[in-house]
XYZ file of N, CA and C in Angstrom:
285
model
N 179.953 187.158 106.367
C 180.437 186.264 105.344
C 181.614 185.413 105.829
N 182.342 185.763 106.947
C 183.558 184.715 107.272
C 183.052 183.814 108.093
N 181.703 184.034 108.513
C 181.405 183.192 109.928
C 181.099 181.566 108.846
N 180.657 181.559 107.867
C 179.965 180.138 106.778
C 181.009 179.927 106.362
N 182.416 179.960 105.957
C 183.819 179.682 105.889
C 184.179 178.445 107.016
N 184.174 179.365 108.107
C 184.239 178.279 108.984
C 183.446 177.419 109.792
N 182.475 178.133 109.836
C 181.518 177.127 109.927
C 181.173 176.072 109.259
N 181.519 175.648 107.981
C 181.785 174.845 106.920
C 182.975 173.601 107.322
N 184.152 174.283 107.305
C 185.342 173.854 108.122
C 185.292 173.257 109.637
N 184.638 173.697 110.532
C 184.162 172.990 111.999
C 183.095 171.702 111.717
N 182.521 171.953 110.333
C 181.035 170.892 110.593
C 181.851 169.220 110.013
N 182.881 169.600 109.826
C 183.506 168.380 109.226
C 184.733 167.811 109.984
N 184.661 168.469 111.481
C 185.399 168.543 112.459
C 184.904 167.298 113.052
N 185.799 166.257 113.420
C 185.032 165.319 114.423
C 186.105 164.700 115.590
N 185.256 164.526 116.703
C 186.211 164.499 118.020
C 187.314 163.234 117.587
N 187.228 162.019 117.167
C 187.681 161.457 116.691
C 189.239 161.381 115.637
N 189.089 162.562 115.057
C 190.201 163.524 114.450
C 191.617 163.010 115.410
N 191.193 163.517 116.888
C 192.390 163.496 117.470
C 193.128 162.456 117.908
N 191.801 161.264 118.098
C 192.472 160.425 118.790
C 193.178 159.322 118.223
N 193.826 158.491 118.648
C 195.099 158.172 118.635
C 194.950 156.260 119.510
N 194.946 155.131 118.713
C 195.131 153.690 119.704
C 196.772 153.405 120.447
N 196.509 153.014 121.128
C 198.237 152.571 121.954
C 198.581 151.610 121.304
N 200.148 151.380 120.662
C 200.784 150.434 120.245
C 200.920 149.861 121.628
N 201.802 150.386 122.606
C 202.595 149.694 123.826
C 201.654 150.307 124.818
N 201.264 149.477 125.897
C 200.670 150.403 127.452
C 201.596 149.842 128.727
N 201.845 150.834 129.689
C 203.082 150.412 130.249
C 201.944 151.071 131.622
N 202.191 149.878 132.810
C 201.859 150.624 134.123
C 202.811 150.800 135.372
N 203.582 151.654 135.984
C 204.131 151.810 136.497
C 203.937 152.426 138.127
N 204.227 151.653 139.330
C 204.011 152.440 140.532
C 205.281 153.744 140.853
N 204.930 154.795 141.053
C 206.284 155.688 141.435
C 206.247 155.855 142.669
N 207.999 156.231 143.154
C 207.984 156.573 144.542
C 207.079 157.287 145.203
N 206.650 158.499 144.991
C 206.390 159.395 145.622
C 204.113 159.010 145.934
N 204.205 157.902 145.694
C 202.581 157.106 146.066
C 201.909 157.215 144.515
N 202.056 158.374 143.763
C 201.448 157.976 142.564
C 201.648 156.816 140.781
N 200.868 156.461 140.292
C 200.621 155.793 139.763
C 200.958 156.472 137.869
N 201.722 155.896 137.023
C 202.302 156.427 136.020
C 201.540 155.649 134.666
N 201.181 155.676 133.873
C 200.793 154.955 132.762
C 201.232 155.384 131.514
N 202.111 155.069 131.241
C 203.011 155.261 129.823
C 202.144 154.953 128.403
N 202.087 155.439 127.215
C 201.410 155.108 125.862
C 202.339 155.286 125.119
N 202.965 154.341 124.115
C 203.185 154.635 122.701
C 202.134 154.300 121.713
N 202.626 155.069 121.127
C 201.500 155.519 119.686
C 202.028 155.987 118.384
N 201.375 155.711 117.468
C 202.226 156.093 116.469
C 201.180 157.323 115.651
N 201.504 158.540 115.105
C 200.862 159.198 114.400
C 200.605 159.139 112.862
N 199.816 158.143 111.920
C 199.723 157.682 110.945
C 199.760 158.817 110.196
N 199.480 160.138 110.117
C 199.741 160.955 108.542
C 200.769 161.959 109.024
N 201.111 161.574 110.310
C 202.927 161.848 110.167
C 204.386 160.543 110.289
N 203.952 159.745 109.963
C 204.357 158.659 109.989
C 205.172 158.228 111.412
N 204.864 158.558 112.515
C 205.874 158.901 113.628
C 205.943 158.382 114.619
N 206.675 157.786 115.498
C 206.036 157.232 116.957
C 206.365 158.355 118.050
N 205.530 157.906 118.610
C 205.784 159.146 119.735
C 205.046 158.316 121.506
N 205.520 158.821 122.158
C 205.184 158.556 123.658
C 204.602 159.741 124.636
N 203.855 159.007 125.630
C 202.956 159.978 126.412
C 203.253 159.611 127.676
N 202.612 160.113 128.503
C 202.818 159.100 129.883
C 201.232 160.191 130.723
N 200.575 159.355 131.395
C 199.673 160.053 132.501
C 199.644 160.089 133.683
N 200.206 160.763 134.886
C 199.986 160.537 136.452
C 198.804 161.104 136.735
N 198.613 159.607 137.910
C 197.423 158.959 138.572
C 197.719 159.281 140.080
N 196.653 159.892 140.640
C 197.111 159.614 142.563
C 196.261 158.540 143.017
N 195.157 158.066 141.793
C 194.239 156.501 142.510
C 194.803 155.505 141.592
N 194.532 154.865 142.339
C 195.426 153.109 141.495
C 193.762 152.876 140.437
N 193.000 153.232 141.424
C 191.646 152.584 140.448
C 191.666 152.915 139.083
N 191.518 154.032 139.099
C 191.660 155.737 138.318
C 192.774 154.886 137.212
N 193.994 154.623 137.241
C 195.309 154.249 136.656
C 194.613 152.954 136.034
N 194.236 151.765 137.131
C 194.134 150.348 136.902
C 193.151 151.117 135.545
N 191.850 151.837 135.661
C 190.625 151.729 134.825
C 191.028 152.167 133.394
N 192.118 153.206 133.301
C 192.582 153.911 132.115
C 193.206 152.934 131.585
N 194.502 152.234 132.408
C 195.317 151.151 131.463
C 194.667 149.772 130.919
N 193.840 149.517 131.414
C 193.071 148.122 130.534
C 191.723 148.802 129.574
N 191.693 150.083 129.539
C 190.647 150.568 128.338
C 191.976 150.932 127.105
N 192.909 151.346 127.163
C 193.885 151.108 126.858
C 194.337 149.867 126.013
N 194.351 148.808 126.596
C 194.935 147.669 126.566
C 193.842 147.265 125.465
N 192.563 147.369 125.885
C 191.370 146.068 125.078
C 191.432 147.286 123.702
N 192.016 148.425 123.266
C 191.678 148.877 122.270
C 191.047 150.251 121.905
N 190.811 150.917 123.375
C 190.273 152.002 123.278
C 191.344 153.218 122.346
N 190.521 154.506 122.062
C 191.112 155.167 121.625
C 191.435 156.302 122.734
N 192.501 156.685 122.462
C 192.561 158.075 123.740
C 192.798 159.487 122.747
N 193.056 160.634 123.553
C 193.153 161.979 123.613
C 194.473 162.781 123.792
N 195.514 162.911 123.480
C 196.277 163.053 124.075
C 195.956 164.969 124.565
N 195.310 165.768 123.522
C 194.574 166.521 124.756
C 194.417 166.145 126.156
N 193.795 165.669 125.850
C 192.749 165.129 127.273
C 192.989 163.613 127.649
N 194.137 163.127 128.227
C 194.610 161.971 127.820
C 193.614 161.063 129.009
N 192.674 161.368 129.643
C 191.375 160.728 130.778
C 190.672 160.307 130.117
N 190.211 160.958 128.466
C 189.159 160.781 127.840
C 189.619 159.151 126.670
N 188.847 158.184 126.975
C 188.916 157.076 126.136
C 187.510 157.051 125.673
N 187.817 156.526 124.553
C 186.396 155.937 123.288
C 186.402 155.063 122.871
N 185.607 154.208 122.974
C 185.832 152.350 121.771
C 185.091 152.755 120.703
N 185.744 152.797 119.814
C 185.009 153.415 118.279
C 184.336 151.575 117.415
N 183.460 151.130 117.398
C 183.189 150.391 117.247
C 183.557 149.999 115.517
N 184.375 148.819 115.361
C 185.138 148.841 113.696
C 183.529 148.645 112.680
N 184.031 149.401 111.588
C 183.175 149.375 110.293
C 182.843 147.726 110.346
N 181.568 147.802 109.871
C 181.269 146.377 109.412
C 181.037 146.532 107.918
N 180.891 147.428 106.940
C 180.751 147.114 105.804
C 181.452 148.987 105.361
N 181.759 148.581 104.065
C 182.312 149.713 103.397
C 181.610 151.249 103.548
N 182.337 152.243 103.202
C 181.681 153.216 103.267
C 181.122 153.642 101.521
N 180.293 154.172 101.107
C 179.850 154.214 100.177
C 180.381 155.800 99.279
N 180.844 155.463 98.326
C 181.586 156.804 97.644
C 179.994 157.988 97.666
């Protein structure tokens, strides 16, 4: 009987939940050869801004994350590699 509780609770789970668009994207080279990519973001149902940052040892790797970034993608801050373009609603959702 506890397993349909949550199983109920997970089915309304969606990866999307977590993620998060960049207000600011910042790319930075560091001394030591690797590659830095800074995110601010703001957390809408905590009203909050907050900052991330990701090191890169390939520039490609860095270059490819910060312009998916840039055009709008959504990221992870789990998993801050993982980007998604959530494609915007074209018409309402229906009650």
């Amino acid at each position: 009987m506890r397993i349909l509780p949550w199983g109920f609770i997970l089915g309304f789970w969606t990866a999307s939940a977590d993620a998060y668009t960049a207000n600011k994207v910042a790319f930075e080279f560091l001394q030591n050869g690797q590659y830095r990519v800074t995110v601010n973001y703001t957390v809408p149902e905590l009203k909050e801004f907050r900052e991330s940052y990701v090191i890169f040892s390939r520039k490609k790797e860095a270059e490819s994350f910060y312009w998916k970034l840039v055009r709008g993608a959504d990221f992870y801050p789990d998993d801050p590699k993982l980007v998604r373009f959530i494609p915007p609603k074209t018409k309402p959702t229906p009650w």
